Every structure is written in structure tokens, then in C-alpha cells.
Amino acid sequence: YLKEEKNIDVISNVWPWFGYYNNFRVHSLYTPDLDELLTTHDPKYVIYNKGIGDPYDEETLKKALKLEATFNGKCGDVTEIYSR
């Protein structure tokens, strides 16, 4: 879904994966204050994985961002890609 993207910032709860495989500048969901994260890092996407990554309040993401895509992983996990 994001393989054509270049030179972007993303925020993710599974940040090492996207930094390594896609060469994105990836920032973690290190604070519950989503506005602070968005202002500080100006990400193009927020990528949230249910089941593998660090937990985060999904309702906060759903209220503030637009859900663009959902993918089901091979390990029973679900990845959601949000945009602003």
C-alpha cells in the first residue's frame, strides 16, 4: 500500500519494521497526546497494528484521523493506516 511512498514521516506502534523495510522516518506513539505527535512530526500516515505493536488508544486515532486502509496479517494481527 505504501511501497511507492518516498521520503515521508510516519508514526507507528511497530516503528522499527517500517523504518527498515520502507526507509521511512518513523516515530513511535510515545505519548497519549496525539496532537503533540502530529504537530511535532507532521507525519503523512499513522500506522497502527493491533496484536503485534505497542498498545495505543484506538478511539483517539479514529476520532482525529481518517482510516484509509486495513490489512489482516498472517499472525492474526490487523494493521490500520490512517491519514490526516
PDB file of C-alpha atoms in Angstrom:
ATOM      1  CA  TYR A   1       0.000   0.000   0.000  1.00  0.00           C
ATOM      2  CA  LEU A   2       2.818   2.426   0.829  1.00  0.00           C
ATOM      3  CA  LYS A   3       5.616   0.955  -1.292  1.00  0.00           C
ATOM      4  CA  GLU A   4       5.586   3.897  -3.725  1.00  0.00           C
ATOM      5  CA  GLU A   5       5.982   6.435  -0.914  1.00  0.00           C
ATOM      6  CA  LYS A   6       9.389   8.071  -0.552  1.00  0.00           C
ATOM      7  CA  ASN A   7      10.915  10.469   1.939  1.00  0.00           C
ATOM      8  CA  ILE A   8       7.963  10.599   4.340  1.00  0.00           C
ATOM      9  CA  ASP A   9       7.445  10.632   8.080  1.00  0.00           C
ATOM     10  CA  VAL A  10       5.064   8.164   9.694  1.00  0.00           C
ATOM     11  CA  ILE A  11       4.046   7.412  13.250  1.00  0.00           C
ATOM     12  CA  SER A  12       3.601   3.774  14.172  1.00  0.00           C
ATOM     13  CA  ASN A  13       3.406   1.413  17.107  1.00  0.00           C
ATOM     14  CA  VAL A  14       5.601  -1.047  15.169  1.00  0.00           C
ATOM     15  CA  TRP A  15       8.107   1.610  14.148  1.00  0.00           C
ATOM     16  CA  PRO A  16      11.284  -0.433  13.508  1.00  0.00           C
ATOM     17  CA  TRP A  17       9.549  -2.501  10.831  1.00  0.00           C
ATOM     18  CA  PHE A  18       8.537   0.446   8.629  1.00  0.00           C
ATOM     19  CA  GLY A  19      11.856   2.226   9.076  1.00  0.00           C
ATOM     20  CA  TYR A  20      13.786  -0.848   7.993  1.00  0.00           C
ATOM     21  CA  TYR A  21      11.646  -2.150   5.140  1.00  0.00           C
ATOM     22  CA  ASN A  22      10.342   1.106   3.681  1.00  0.00           C
ATOM     23  CA  ASN A  23      13.117   3.504   4.683  1.00  0.00           C
ATOM     24  CA  PHE A  24      10.574   5.913   6.199  1.00  0.00           C
ATOM     25  CA  ARG A  25      11.384   8.277   9.041  1.00  0.00           C
ATOM     26  CA  VAL A  26       9.303   6.522  11.692  1.00  0.00           C
ATOM     27  CA  HIS A  27       8.330   7.901  15.071  1.00  0.00           C
ATOM     28  CA  SER A  28       6.697   5.889  17.818  1.00  0.00           C
ATOM     29  CA  LEU A  29       3.418   6.562  19.601  1.00  0.00           C
ATOM     30  CA  TYR A  30       5.380   7.683  22.660  1.00  0.00           C
ATOM     31  CA  THR A  31       2.699   9.888  24.224  1.00  0.00           C
ATOM     32  CA  PRO A  32      -1.090   9.613  24.533  1.00  0.00           C
ATOM     33  CA  ASP A  33      -1.280  13.222  23.256  1.00  0.00           C
ATOM     34  CA  LEU A  34      -1.889  12.613  19.547  1.00  0.00           C
ATOM     35  CA  ASP A  35      -1.979  16.352  18.784  1.00  0.00           C
ATOM     36  CA  GLU A  36       1.560  16.665  20.137  1.00  0.00           C
ATOM     37  CA  LEU A  37       2.748  13.791  17.938  1.00  0.00           C
ATOM     38  CA  LEU A  38       1.107  15.237  14.822  1.00  0.00           C
ATOM     39  CA  THR A  39       2.461  18.729  15.460  1.00  0.00           C
ATOM     40  CA  THR A  40       5.979  17.574  16.299  1.00  0.00           C
ATOM     41  CA  HIS A  41       6.467  15.051  13.490  1.00  0.00           C
ATOM     42  CA  ASP A  42       3.971  16.123  10.790  1.00  0.00           C
ATOM     43  CA  PRO A  43       3.502  12.520   9.583  1.00  0.00           C
ATOM     44  CA  LYS A  44       1.854  11.632   6.305  1.00  0.00           C
ATOM     45  CA  TYR A  45       0.441   8.458   7.891  1.00  0.00           C
ATOM     46  CA  VAL A  46      -0.166   6.888  11.257  1.00  0.00           C
ATOM     47  CA  ILE A  47       0.168   3.106  11.080  1.00  0.00           C
ATOM     48  CA  TYR A  48      -1.359   1.128  13.930  1.00  0.00           C
ATOM     49  CA  ASN A  49      -1.037  -2.630  14.344  1.00  0.00           C
ATOM     50  CA  LYS A  50      -3.444  -4.458  16.645  1.00  0.00           C
ATOM     51  CA  GLY A  51      -1.821  -7.551  18.046  1.00  0.00           C
ATOM     52  CA  ILE A  52       1.891  -7.030  17.490  1.00  0.00           C
ATOM     53  CA  GLY A  53       2.809  -3.424  18.303  1.00  0.00           C
ATOM     54  CA  ASP A  54       2.664  -1.406  21.478  1.00  0.00           C
ATOM     55  CA  PRO A  55      -0.939  -0.675  22.556  1.00  0.00           C
ATOM     56  CA  TYR A  56      -2.462   2.754  21.934  1.00  0.00           C
ATOM     57  CA  ASP A  57      -5.955   4.181  22.385  1.00  0.00           C
ATOM     58  CA  GLU A  58      -7.631   3.352  19.071  1.00  0.00           C
ATOM     59  CA  GLU A  59     -10.541   5.705  19.735  1.00  0.00           C
ATOM     60  CA  THR A  60      -8.097   8.617  19.799  1.00  0.00           C
ATOM     61  CA  LEU A  61      -6.834   7.630  16.353  1.00  0.00           C
ATOM     62  CA  LYS A  62     -10.334   7.121  14.953  1.00  0.00           C
ATOM     63  CA  LYS A  63     -11.580  10.491  16.206  1.00  0.00           C
ATOM     64  CA  ALA A  64      -8.666  12.540  14.882  1.00  0.00           C
ATOM     65  CA  LEU A  65      -7.662  10.741  11.677  1.00  0.00           C
ATOM     66  CA  LYS A  66      -9.138   9.202   8.530  1.00  0.00           C
ATOM     67  CA  LEU A  67      -8.888   5.417   8.207  1.00  0.00           C
ATOM     68  CA  GLU A  68      -7.502   4.746   4.710  1.00  0.00           C
ATOM     69  CA  ALA A  69      -6.822   1.012   4.704  1.00  0.00           C
ATOM     70  CA  THR A  70      -6.993  -2.118   6.842  1.00  0.00           C
ATOM     71  CA  PHE A  71      -4.860  -5.225   6.345  1.00  0.00           C
ATOM     72  CA  ASN A  72      -5.065  -8.627   8.038  1.00  0.00           C
ATOM     73  CA  GLY A  73      -1.660 -10.115   8.839  1.00  0.00           C
ATOM     74  CA  LYS A  74      -0.561 -13.719   8.724  1.00  0.00           C
ATOM     75  CA  CYS A  75      -0.246 -13.869  12.518  1.00  0.00           C
ATOM     76  CA  GLY A  76      -3.834 -12.817  13.223  1.00  0.00           C
ATOM     77  CA  ASP A  77      -2.879  -9.173  13.609  1.00  0.00           C
ATOM     78  CA  VAL A  78      -4.658  -6.237  11.938  1.00  0.00           C
ATOM     79  CA  THR A  79      -2.880  -3.147  10.599  1.00  0.00           C
ATOM     80  CA  GLU A  80      -4.722   0.108  10.061  1.00  0.00           C
ATOM     81  CA  ILE A  81      -3.334   3.002   8.029  1.00  0.00           C
ATOM     82  CA  TYR A  82      -4.622   6.459   8.928  1.00  0.00           C
ATOM     83  CA  SER A  83      -4.079   9.807   7.244  1.00  0.00           C
ATOM     84  CA  ARG A  84      -4.753  13.349   8.374  1.00  0.00           C
TER      85      ARG A  84
END
